[in-house]
Amino acid sequence: MRSHHLARNATTTTTPNVYRRLHAAAGHHYHHHGLLRPQCPVTGALSARRCLLDSCQHDVPHIPRTSKRTFISLFTPKPERVVKLPHFDPGYNVLLQYRRSEVEQERPPPRDQLVTAFRKLTKFKADTNKPLNPNQAFLLRTVLHYLMVTKPEADAPVDLKMKDLETAMDAALLPPRGSPEFHLALVRLLHEEIMRRRFILLNPDERKVHLTADDFGKYIKALTQYGGSLEAAGRVKEFWQQLKDEGSGVKFKGAGRMLITVLQGLADEGREEELLKFWEEAQEMTGTEYIPGVHQVFVGFYAKQDKIEETKQWYNKPINGGYSSSGETLLELVRLSRRSSQKEKWDEWLLSVFEEVVKDPYAKKGSLDAFLQWSVLALEKGPDGIKKYLHTMASGDFYKSNLKGNYKSDKVTVDATTINRLMEAAMEKGNPYMAERFWQLAKDFDVEADVHTYLNQMSYRLDANDIEGAHQIFSKLADGAVEIEFEEDLPVMNKYLRVLCAQPEPDIQRILTITSALEQRHAVLEPETILALCLVFLNHDKKFDVIDTLSLHSVSISHIERQQIYKAFVDYICSPSTTTDRAWDAYSLLRQYFPETSVDDRVRLMESFFERKKPEMACLVFGHMRAHDDENMHPTADIYVRCLEGLARCPPPEQRPTDPTSSLKMVHNMLKMDTRVEMSTRMYNALMLAYAAGGDPFAALDFWEEHITRSAEGPSYNSLAIVFWCSELIPLGDRYARPLWQKMLRMDLEVPQFVFNAYCAAIARSNAGWGRKMEEVFKLIKGTDASFGYGASMMTLGATYNALPDPLSKEEFAGWAKEEYPEEWARLESKGQKETEYSGPIFNITRQFEA
């Protein structure tokens, strides 16, 4: 069975199919009625029917597994390879069903099912600490809006409770991978509904208390986390002002936390002016001091921008209460040291900073860890140099000489966190050997590895291309050496898979072992990993594994990540290094799993198959565009022309254009049926080219006589060149060419050289074919200087020579041309020749005709 049939005759369940189709669609008004991806200016909106037809059209089939069989197995049925279905989080299927009903304008699922689904999905996400993916956030917002604007039925008074909304807010606050656009929309609606209910249930005095608690704080956190820090700053200022005006007894409860949240959001968005202004206003309105959190925000902000003087200025400001700098603040200073163009001067100042840290009995352990990292990164200390610091920390009296009075510092010890920081510093220097030595050093202090230690080991071994060493760590993690709570290992596992895929000879079985282990956890891979797996499987003809990978993971990634993958698929298909069979396999899967593939990319795919001299495949790509249920995916007039030009460049072999099954006839019939495309001279030119190249120049001339000459638009210069070429291809073609040429001369038209070349070739072939002398052709070519202002070019001589039907005529013409135009003829000869069966040699030149 040919590979392009892999995506046909489905027998799997409906839901994954619906999901994929929903992924492919976008509504005209996305934020209210759209489907699962944003409106794309190229693709536009899919019709609902395209998204939600029955599952039998495009689902993945169950295809027999190919394997070696024993003698006894010959008498037993072949086992079928069952495509792996994606895992759906609790309640997600019902949300998809609601979206389907909305698109199809059908009755939605019962309200109690929607409430239960909303509750299950958000609780699952909040309990497992797994962020909502963009599609889930969009669907939750859509369903929440529906539940808000409709009233519960009298016989089924089911509705979301306040606890459900709070749980949903907690789930929405988990940062997603990729764009948070839909998360922000969900949070806005949740906050609106929570506040509405608070005002209904509570009296005015109680409202203030609740508004200063978690509700408002979570909303501000969401705004700053998802790119709305300016709005958050405005909301916080309004809120503070309201409390101040009302003389509230609540003295800005949670004000410090909200202040730092907004400051951090503005800093993350790079808004320096707004950051400074908000800090000034916060001090004026609330009397906030320069606390450690504020210190960390400002020092980190300027350090990340490599502004040395500003960083020093904010660092040296006294922190209220005499607190020390945080470890994260010091780490930003260390990172700046790595980037700074004034490294020596900066490190000199940083040395004085860490001298104070080491002497400060109030310093936290994180600050000491930052000092150790700086020692590795800036002072070039290795495990031997760090060891003495670790011994001092392990002794338990690191600050013994600095303690005053009865103060007791926090216990400072060497633990896994300390070793992890040192390993990370070595990794940042690109020195995996040093990182390994730090782990060996940890054993001297009886440090037990935690999950991050194992992951660091795995990461730097991968950096060193130590595949076996990395696999040893993977095996330990798989055997439960440490507990993995919140999928901390996924970034490294993704890295491991990508490294395995990038090997010259990928170990497919090991790759499948790892992916299988991750599948059991329902882990979603990163788009770069999904793509790497697909490409390595395609290059090793593991089509079923590509299908499994896309089936499991393509439903759980955002539209931007999907676009990233399908763009890479397009590049793979169009690459000259990809075999045609593999390119077609990849296209079949692309068409099935990524129906949102843009028009431009589809045209690029069509052109790539024309370049491969596979016009049948190119026309199938074109046909799939024409059959797409989204009208915005249908080919335009320009795409029709490009397809017909492609057929003219490489017509299907042994296929007459008039054959009802021919590719050209298929495209032409589509054109006749397409009411959106208006016929034009350019379109008829393209039809002429395709029919003439396919072996039916008479049909091509019919387009000229019946349409172009009778149209208001009339012929173009390209039309004239094509007509002369058609005249060249038929017996007695000069009967068409001569009257047209005479008419052009009478009208005193400016004749481009490519039109003249085509006329010369037509006359030369007719004259030679009927035994006429070549003098007319010689005279015609020599007269160009006086008549048209240009001389005979290499293409003039080459096109005329190639058009001659027999070796004798060619020999006569070659002798004349070499004498009259020695330079142009020499250029032509440099192109080389190839033999034909009947008409002798022809030059290796390409005559380009365009519609």
PDB file of C-alpha atoms in Angstrom, residues 16-237:
ATOM      1  CA  PRO A  16      -9.294  13.216  18.671  1.00  0.00           C
ATOM      2  CA  ASN A  17     -10.537  13.887  15.180  1.00  0.00           C
ATOM      3  CA  VAL A  18     -12.802  16.668  16.383  1.00  0.00           C
ATOM      4  CA  TYR A  19      -9.970  18.100  18.410  1.00  0.00           C
ATOM      5  CA  ARG A  20      -7.611  18.214  15.456  1.00  0.00           C
ATOM      6  CA  ARG A  21     -10.225  19.871  13.329  1.00  0.00           C
ATOM      7  CA  LEU A  22     -11.006  22.413  15.992  1.00  0.00           C
ATOM      8  CA  HIS A  23      -7.295  23.164  16.112  1.00  0.00           C
ATOM      9  CA  ALA A  24      -7.430  23.968  12.423  1.00  0.00           C
ATOM     10  CA  ALA A  25     -10.189  26.534  12.616  1.00  0.00           C
ATOM     11  CA  ALA A  26     -10.564  30.181  13.400  1.00  0.00           C
ATOM     12  CA  GLY A  27     -13.735  32.199  13.699  1.00  0.00           C
ATOM     13  CA  HIS A  28     -14.487  35.569  12.158  1.00  0.00           C
ATOM     14  CA  HIS A  29     -14.761  37.081  15.655  1.00  0.00           C
ATOM     15  CA  TYR A  30     -12.240  35.014  17.526  1.00  0.00           C
ATOM     16  CA  HIS A  31     -12.597  36.260  21.065  1.00  0.00           C
ATOM     17  CA  HIS A  32     -16.280  35.493  21.108  1.00  0.00           C
ATOM     18  CA  HIS A  33     -17.087  32.928  18.482  1.00  0.00           C
ATOM     19  CA  GLY A  34     -13.723  31.685  17.245  1.00  0.00           C
ATOM     20  CA  LEU A  35     -12.326  28.205  17.285  1.00  0.00           C
ATOM     21  CA  LEU A  36      -9.166  26.922  18.873  1.00  0.00           C
ATOM     22  CA  ARG A  37      -6.630  29.085  17.150  1.00  0.00           C
ATOM     23  CA  PRO A  38      -6.439  32.828  16.462  1.00  0.00           C
ATOM     24  CA  GLN A  39      -7.612  34.331  13.212  1.00  0.00           C
ATOM     25  CA  CYS A  40      -4.867  34.060  10.632  1.00  0.00           C
ATOM     26  CA  PRO A  41      -4.778  36.645   7.822  1.00  0.00           C
ATOM     27  CA  VAL A  42      -3.808  33.951   5.358  1.00  0.00           C
ATOM     28  CA  THR A  43      -6.043  31.108   6.319  1.00  0.00           C
ATOM     29  CA  GLY A  44      -9.102  32.971   7.508  1.00  0.00           C
ATOM     30  CA  ALA A  45     -11.988  31.025   8.973  1.00  0.00           C
ATOM     31  CA  LEU A  46     -12.859  27.405   8.463  1.00  0.00           C
ATOM     32  CA  SER A  47     -16.436  26.470   8.113  1.00  0.00           C
ATOM     33  CA  ALA A  48     -17.885  24.562  11.007  1.00  0.00           C
ATOM     34  CA  ARG A  49     -18.604  21.588   8.853  1.00  0.00           C
ATOM     35  CA  ARG A  50     -14.917  21.216   8.042  1.00  0.00           C
ATOM     36  CA  CYS A  51     -14.091  21.001  11.725  1.00  0.00           C
ATOM     37  CA  LEU A  52     -16.809  18.713  12.883  1.00  0.00           C
ATOM     38  CA  LEU A  53     -17.680  16.260  10.179  1.00  0.00           C
ATOM     39  CA  ASP A  54     -17.919  12.630  11.171  1.00  0.00           C
ATOM     40  CA  SER A  55     -14.622  11.073  12.108  1.00  0.00           C
ATOM     41  CA  CYS A  56     -14.373   8.669   9.239  1.00  0.00           C
ATOM     42  CA  GLN A  57     -12.862  11.085   6.744  1.00  0.00           C
ATOM     43  CA  HIS A  58      -9.463  12.027   8.073  1.00  0.00           C
ATOM     44  CA  ASP A  59      -8.715   9.895  11.117  1.00  0.00           C
ATOM     45  CA  VAL A  60      -5.711   7.644  11.425  1.00  0.00           C
ATOM     46  CA  PRO A  61      -6.277   4.056  10.344  1.00  0.00           C
ATOM     47  CA  HIS A  62      -5.343   0.806  11.996  1.00  0.00           C
ATOM     48  CA  ILE A  63      -2.722  -0.540   9.637  1.00  0.00           C
ATOM     49  CA  PRO A  64      -1.201  -4.017   9.767  1.00  0.00           C
ATOM     50  CA  ARG A  65       2.179  -4.170  11.432  1.00  0.00           C
ATOM     51  CA  THR A  66       4.960  -5.434   9.207  1.00  0.00           C
ATOM     52  CA  SER A  67       7.128  -8.055  10.902  1.00  0.00           C
ATOM     53  CA  LYS A  68       8.990 -11.281  10.338  1.00  0.00           C
ATOM     54  CA  ARG A  69       6.661 -14.241  10.774  1.00  0.00           C
ATOM     55  CA  THR A  70       7.290 -17.820  11.819  1.00  0.00           C
ATOM     56  CA  PHE A  71       5.894 -20.791   9.957  1.00  0.00           C
ATOM     57  CA  ILE A  72       3.137 -21.278  12.541  1.00  0.00           C
ATOM     58  CA  SER A  73       2.251 -17.605  12.490  1.00  0.00           C
ATOM     59  CA  LEU A  74       1.393 -17.879   8.815  1.00  0.00           C
ATOM     60  CA  PHE A  75      -1.852 -19.538   9.882  1.00  0.00           C
ATOM     61  CA  THR A  76      -2.829 -16.822  12.380  1.00  0.00           C
ATOM     62  CA  PRO A  77      -4.186 -13.365  11.534  1.00  0.00           C
ATOM     63  CA  LYS A  78      -1.705 -10.495  11.412  1.00  0.00           C
ATOM     64  CA  PRO A  79      -1.851  -8.253  14.477  1.00  0.00           C
ATOM     65  CA  GLU A  80      -2.964  -4.727  13.743  1.00  0.00           C
ATOM     66  CA  ARG A  81      -0.947  -1.696  14.698  1.00  0.00           C
ATOM     67  CA  VAL A  82      -3.314   0.426  16.756  1.00  0.00           C
ATOM     68  CA  VAL A  83      -2.624   4.138  16.680  1.00  0.00           C
ATOM     69  CA  LYS A  84      -2.049   5.590  20.123  1.00  0.00           C
ATOM     70  CA  LEU A  85      -4.766   7.974  21.191  1.00  0.00           C
ATOM     71  CA  PRO A  86      -4.030  11.164  23.119  1.00  0.00           C
ATOM     72  CA  HIS A  87      -4.721  11.394  26.826  1.00  0.00           C
ATOM     73  CA  PHE A  88      -7.363  13.943  27.728  1.00  0.00           C
ATOM     74  CA  ASP A  89      -7.423  15.569  31.139  1.00  0.00           C
ATOM     75  CA  PRO A  90     -10.595  15.033  33.203  1.00  0.00           C
ATOM     76  CA  GLY A  91     -13.549  16.943  31.806  1.00  0.00           C
ATOM     77  CA  TYR A  92     -11.772  18.070  28.667  1.00  0.00           C
ATOM     78  CA  ASN A  93     -13.882  15.952  26.302  1.00  0.00           C
ATOM     79  CA  VAL A  94     -17.072  17.655  27.445  1.00  0.00           C
ATOM     80  CA  LEU A  95     -15.547  21.084  26.841  1.00  0.00           C
ATOM     81  CA  LEU A  96     -14.648  19.999  23.331  1.00  0.00           C
ATOM     82  CA  GLN A  97     -18.182  18.783  22.788  1.00  0.00           C
ATOM     83  CA  TYR A  98     -19.485  22.168  23.879  1.00  0.00           C
ATOM     84  CA  ARG A  99     -17.201  23.892  21.396  1.00  0.00           C
ATOM     85  CA  ARG A 100     -18.400  21.570  18.671  1.00  0.00           C
ATOM     86  CA  SER A 101     -22.030  22.389  19.453  1.00  0.00           C
ATOM     87  CA  GLU A 102     -21.241  26.105  19.404  1.00  0.00           C
ATOM     88  CA  VAL A 103     -19.544  25.895  16.033  1.00  0.00           C
ATOM     89  CA  GLU A 104     -22.266  23.720  14.543  1.00  0.00           C
ATOM     90  CA  GLN A 105     -24.952  25.854  16.204  1.00  0.00           C
ATOM     91  CA  GLU A 106     -26.384  22.780  17.852  1.00  0.00           C
ATOM     92  CA  ARG A 107     -27.720  22.211  21.338  1.00  0.00           C
ATOM     93  CA  PRO A 108     -24.866  22.222  23.875  1.00  0.00           C
ATOM     94  CA  PRO A 109     -24.270  19.444  26.424  1.00  0.00           C
ATOM     95  CA  PRO A 110     -26.462  19.623  29.554  1.00  0.00           C
ATOM     96  CA  ARG A 111     -25.520  22.305  32.048  1.00  0.00           C
ATOM     97  CA  ASP A 112     -24.680  19.816  34.777  1.00  0.00           C
ATOM     98  CA  GLN A 113     -22.153  18.129  32.481  1.00  0.00           C
ATOM     99  CA  LEU A 114     -20.524  21.460  31.664  1.00  0.00           C
ATOM    100  CA  VAL A 115     -20.297  22.442  35.328  1.00  0.00           C
ATOM    101  CA  THR A 116     -18.835  19.051  36.234  1.00  0.00           C
ATOM    102  CA  ALA A 117     -16.336  19.211  33.375  1.00  0.00           C
ATOM    103  CA  PHE A 118     -15.243  22.740  34.325  1.00  0.00           C
ATOM    104  CA  ARG A 119     -14.843  21.670  37.943  1.00  0.00           C
ATOM    105  CA  LYS A 120     -12.925  18.457  37.109  1.00  0.00           C
ATOM    106  CA  LEU A 121     -10.440  20.056  34.747  1.00  0.00           C
ATOM    107  CA  THR A 122      -9.577  23.034  36.932  1.00  0.00           C
ATOM    108  CA  LYS A 123      -9.299  20.911  40.090  1.00  0.00           C
ATOM    109  CA  PHE A 124      -7.068  18.397  38.309  1.00  0.00           C
ATOM    110  CA  LYS A 125      -4.755  21.160  37.115  1.00  0.00           C
ATOM    111  CA  ALA A 126      -4.612  22.897  40.480  1.00  0.00           C
ATOM    112  CA  ASP A 127      -4.014  19.644  42.379  1.00  0.00           C
ATOM    113  CA  THR A 128      -1.280  18.381  40.048  1.00  0.00           C
ATOM    114  CA  ASN A 129       0.336  21.800  39.567  1.00  0.00           C
ATOM    115  CA  LYS A 130       0.119  21.342  35.793  1.00  0.00           C
ATOM    116  CA  PRO A 131      -0.621  24.525  33.841  1.00  0.00           C
ATOM    117  CA  LEU A 132      -3.561  24.753  31.496  1.00  0.00           C
ATOM    118  CA  ASN A 133      -2.493  24.678  27.889  1.00  0.00           C
ATOM    119  CA  PRO A 134      -3.737  27.589  25.724  1.00  0.00           C
ATOM    120  CA  ASN A 135      -6.524  25.516  24.201  1.00  0.00           C
ATOM    121  CA  GLN A 136      -7.854  24.467  27.594  1.00  0.00           C
ATOM    122  CA  ALA A 137      -7.755  28.064  28.833  1.00  0.00           C
ATOM    123  CA  PHE A 138      -9.729  29.169  25.786  1.00  0.00           C
ATOM    124  CA  LEU A 139     -12.365  26.467  26.224  1.00  0.00           C
ATOM    125  CA  LEU A 140     -12.735  27.136  29.956  1.00  0.00           C
ATOM    126  CA  ARG A 141     -13.311  30.799  29.296  1.00  0.00           C
ATOM    127  CA  THR A 142     -15.855  30.001  26.586  1.00  0.00           C
ATOM    128  CA  VAL A 143     -17.795  27.622  28.825  1.00  0.00           C
ATOM    129  CA  LEU A 144     -17.589  29.992  31.802  1.00  0.00           C
ATOM    130  CA  HIS A 145     -19.029  32.794  29.697  1.00  0.00           C
ATOM    131  CA  TYR A 146     -21.875  30.514  28.610  1.00  0.00           C
ATOM    132  CA  LEU A 147     -22.627  29.537  32.208  1.00  0.00           C
ATOM    133  CA  MET A 148     -22.606  33.191  33.252  1.00  0.00           C
ATOM    134  CA  VAL A 149     -25.019  34.435  30.583  1.00  0.00           C
ATOM    135  CA  THR A 150     -27.465  31.541  30.861  1.00  0.00           C
ATOM    136  CA  LYS A 151     -29.576  30.702  33.853  1.00  0.00           C
ATOM    137  CA  PRO A 152     -29.801  27.252  35.450  1.00  0.00           C
ATOM    138  CA  GLU A 153     -32.901  25.301  34.472  1.00  0.00           C
ATOM    139  CA  ALA A 154     -35.605  25.011  37.099  1.00  0.00           C
ATOM    140  CA  ASP A 155     -35.413  21.233  37.166  1.00  0.00           C
ATOM    141  CA  ALA A 156     -31.604  21.206  37.177  1.00  0.00           C
ATOM    142  CA  PRO A 157     -30.363  24.162  39.242  1.00  0.00           C
ATOM    143  CA  VAL A 158     -26.681  23.341  38.799  1.00  0.00           C
ATOM    144  CA  ASP A 159     -24.091  26.086  38.852  1.00  0.00           C
ATOM    145  CA  LEU A 160     -20.467  26.703  39.698  1.00  0.00           C
ATOM    146  CA  LYS A 161     -19.762  27.446  43.344  1.00  0.00           C
ATOM    147  CA  MET A 162     -17.422  30.091  44.677  1.00  0.00           C
ATOM    148  CA  LYS A 163     -14.919  27.389  45.565  1.00  0.00           C
ATOM    149  CA  ASP A 164     -14.933  26.206  41.947  1.00  0.00           C
ATOM    150  CA  LEU A 165     -14.132  29.700  40.724  1.00  0.00           C
ATOM    151  CA  GLU A 166     -11.296  30.057  43.234  1.00  0.00           C
ATOM    152  CA  THR A 167      -9.865  26.702  42.177  1.00  0.00           C
ATOM    153  CA  ALA A 168     -10.104  27.761  38.535  1.00  0.00           C
ATOM    154  CA  MET A 169      -8.218  30.960  39.378  1.00  0.00           C
ATOM    155  CA  ASP A 170      -5.462  28.902  41.034  1.00  0.00           C
ATOM    156  CA  ALA A 171      -5.222  26.710  37.917  1.00  0.00           C
ATOM    157  CA  ALA A 172      -5.115  29.736  35.622  1.00  0.00           C
ATOM    158  CA  LEU A 173      -2.250  31.247  37.642  1.00  0.00           C
ATOM    159  CA  LEU A 174       0.099  28.391  36.726  1.00  0.00           C
ATOM    160  CA  PRO A 175       2.240  29.914  33.946  1.00  0.00           C
ATOM    161  CA  PRO A 176       1.739  28.131  30.615  1.00  0.00           C
ATOM    162  CA  ARG A 177       4.346  27.358  28.009  1.00  0.00           C
ATOM    163  CA  GLY A 178       3.978  29.824  25.181  1.00  0.00           C
ATOM    164  CA  SER A 179       1.517  32.680  24.773  1.00  0.00           C
ATOM    165  CA  PRO A 180      -0.650  33.442  27.863  1.00  0.00           C
ATOM    166  CA  GLU A 181      -3.279  35.280  25.802  1.00  0.00           C
ATOM    167  CA  PHE A 182      -6.118  32.908  26.671  1.00  0.00           C
ATOM    168  CA  HIS A 183      -5.037  32.580  30.292  1.00  0.00           C
ATOM    169  CA  LEU A 184      -5.339  36.325  30.718  1.00  0.00           C
ATOM    170  CA  ALA A 185      -8.821  36.307  29.171  1.00  0.00           C
ATOM    171  CA  LEU A 186      -9.873  33.464  31.482  1.00  0.00           C
ATOM    172  CA  VAL A 187      -8.515  35.227  34.568  1.00  0.00           C
ATOM    173  CA  ARG A 188     -10.337  38.450  33.681  1.00  0.00           C
ATOM    174  CA  LEU A 189     -13.663  36.637  33.419  1.00  0.00           C
ATOM    175  CA  LEU A 190     -13.056  34.638  36.598  1.00  0.00           C
ATOM    176  CA  HIS A 191     -12.230  37.787  38.538  1.00  0.00           C
ATOM    177  CA  GLU A 192     -15.322  39.522  37.186  1.00  0.00           C
ATOM    178  CA  GLU A 193     -17.571  36.677  38.337  1.00  0.00           C
ATOM    179  CA  ILE A 194     -15.859  36.314  41.726  1.00  0.00           C
ATOM    180  CA  MET A 195     -16.214  40.024  42.424  1.00  0.00           C
ATOM    181  CA  ARG A 196     -19.851  39.993  41.322  1.00  0.00           C
ATOM    182  CA  ARG A 197     -20.609  37.235  43.794  1.00  0.00           C
ATOM    183  CA  ARG A 198     -18.642  38.898  46.587  1.00  0.00           C
ATOM    184  CA  PHE A 199     -20.717  42.047  46.257  1.00  0.00           C
ATOM    185  CA  ILE A 200     -23.940  40.046  46.350  1.00  0.00           C
ATOM    186  CA  LEU A 201     -23.023  37.995  49.402  1.00  0.00           C
ATOM    187  CA  LEU A 202     -21.199  40.498  51.602  1.00  0.00           C
ATOM    188  CA  ASN A 203     -22.069  43.803  53.211  1.00  0.00           C
ATOM    189  CA  PRO A 204     -19.980  46.901  52.392  1.00  0.00           C
ATOM    190  CA  ASP A 205     -17.662  46.599  55.396  1.00  0.00           C
ATOM    191  CA  GLU A 206     -16.852  42.982  54.665  1.00  0.00           C
ATOM    192  CA  ARG A 207     -16.158  43.701  50.999  1.00  0.00           C
ATOM    193  CA  LYS A 208     -13.073  45.710  51.824  1.00  0.00           C
ATOM    194  CA  VAL A 209     -11.617  42.903  53.891  1.00  0.00           C
ATOM    195  CA  HIS A 210     -12.144  40.340  51.189  1.00  0.00           C
ATOM    196  CA  LEU A 211     -10.896  42.602  48.410  1.00  0.00           C
ATOM    197  CA  THR A 212      -7.593  43.064  50.196  1.00  0.00           C
ATOM    198  CA  ALA A 213      -7.175  39.310  50.569  1.00  0.00           C
ATOM    199  CA  ASP A 214      -6.546  36.623  47.983  1.00  0.00           C
ATOM    200  CA  ASP A 215      -9.082  37.639  45.328  1.00  0.00           C
ATOM    201  CA  PHE A 216      -7.538  40.948  44.399  1.00  0.00           C
ATOM    202  CA  GLY A 217      -3.988  39.757  44.999  1.00  0.00           C
ATOM    203  CA  LYS A 218      -4.419  36.799  42.649  1.00  0.00           C
ATOM    204  CA  TYR A 219      -5.880  39.010  39.972  1.00  0.00           C
ATOM    205  CA  ILE A 220      -2.986  41.432  40.206  1.00  0.00           C
ATOM    206  CA  LYS A 221      -0.556  38.531  40.069  1.00  0.00           C
ATOM    207  CA  ALA A 222      -2.236  37.236  36.901  1.00  0.00           C
ATOM    208  CA  LEU A 223      -2.110  40.634  35.207  1.00  0.00           C
ATOM    209  CA  THR A 224       1.591  41.060  35.931  1.00  0.00           C
ATOM    210  CA  GLN A 225       2.340  37.485  34.988  1.00  0.00           C
ATOM    211  CA  TYR A 226       0.578  37.652  31.627  1.00  0.00           C
ATOM    212  CA  GLY A 227       1.731  41.017  30.277  1.00  0.00           C
ATOM    213  CA  GLY A 228      -0.838  43.317  31.902  1.00  0.00           C
ATOM    214  CA  SER A 229       1.432  45.061  34.414  1.00  0.00           C
ATOM    215  CA  LEU A 230       0.361  48.561  33.388  1.00  0.00           C
ATOM    216  CA  GLU A 231      -3.258  47.694  34.094  1.00  0.00           C
ATOM    217  CA  ALA A 232      -2.220  46.047  37.352  1.00  0.00           C
ATOM    218  CA  ALA A 233      -0.399  49.196  38.434  1.00  0.00           C
ATOM    219  CA  GLY A 234      -3.465  51.288  37.679  1.00  0.00           C
ATOM    220  CA  ARG A 235      -5.787  48.907  39.545  1.00  0.00           C
ATOM    221  CA  VAL A 236      -3.553  48.851  42.625  1.00  0.00           C
ATOM    222  CA  LYS A 237      -3.287  52.649  42.736  1.00  0.00           C
TER     223      LYS A 237
END
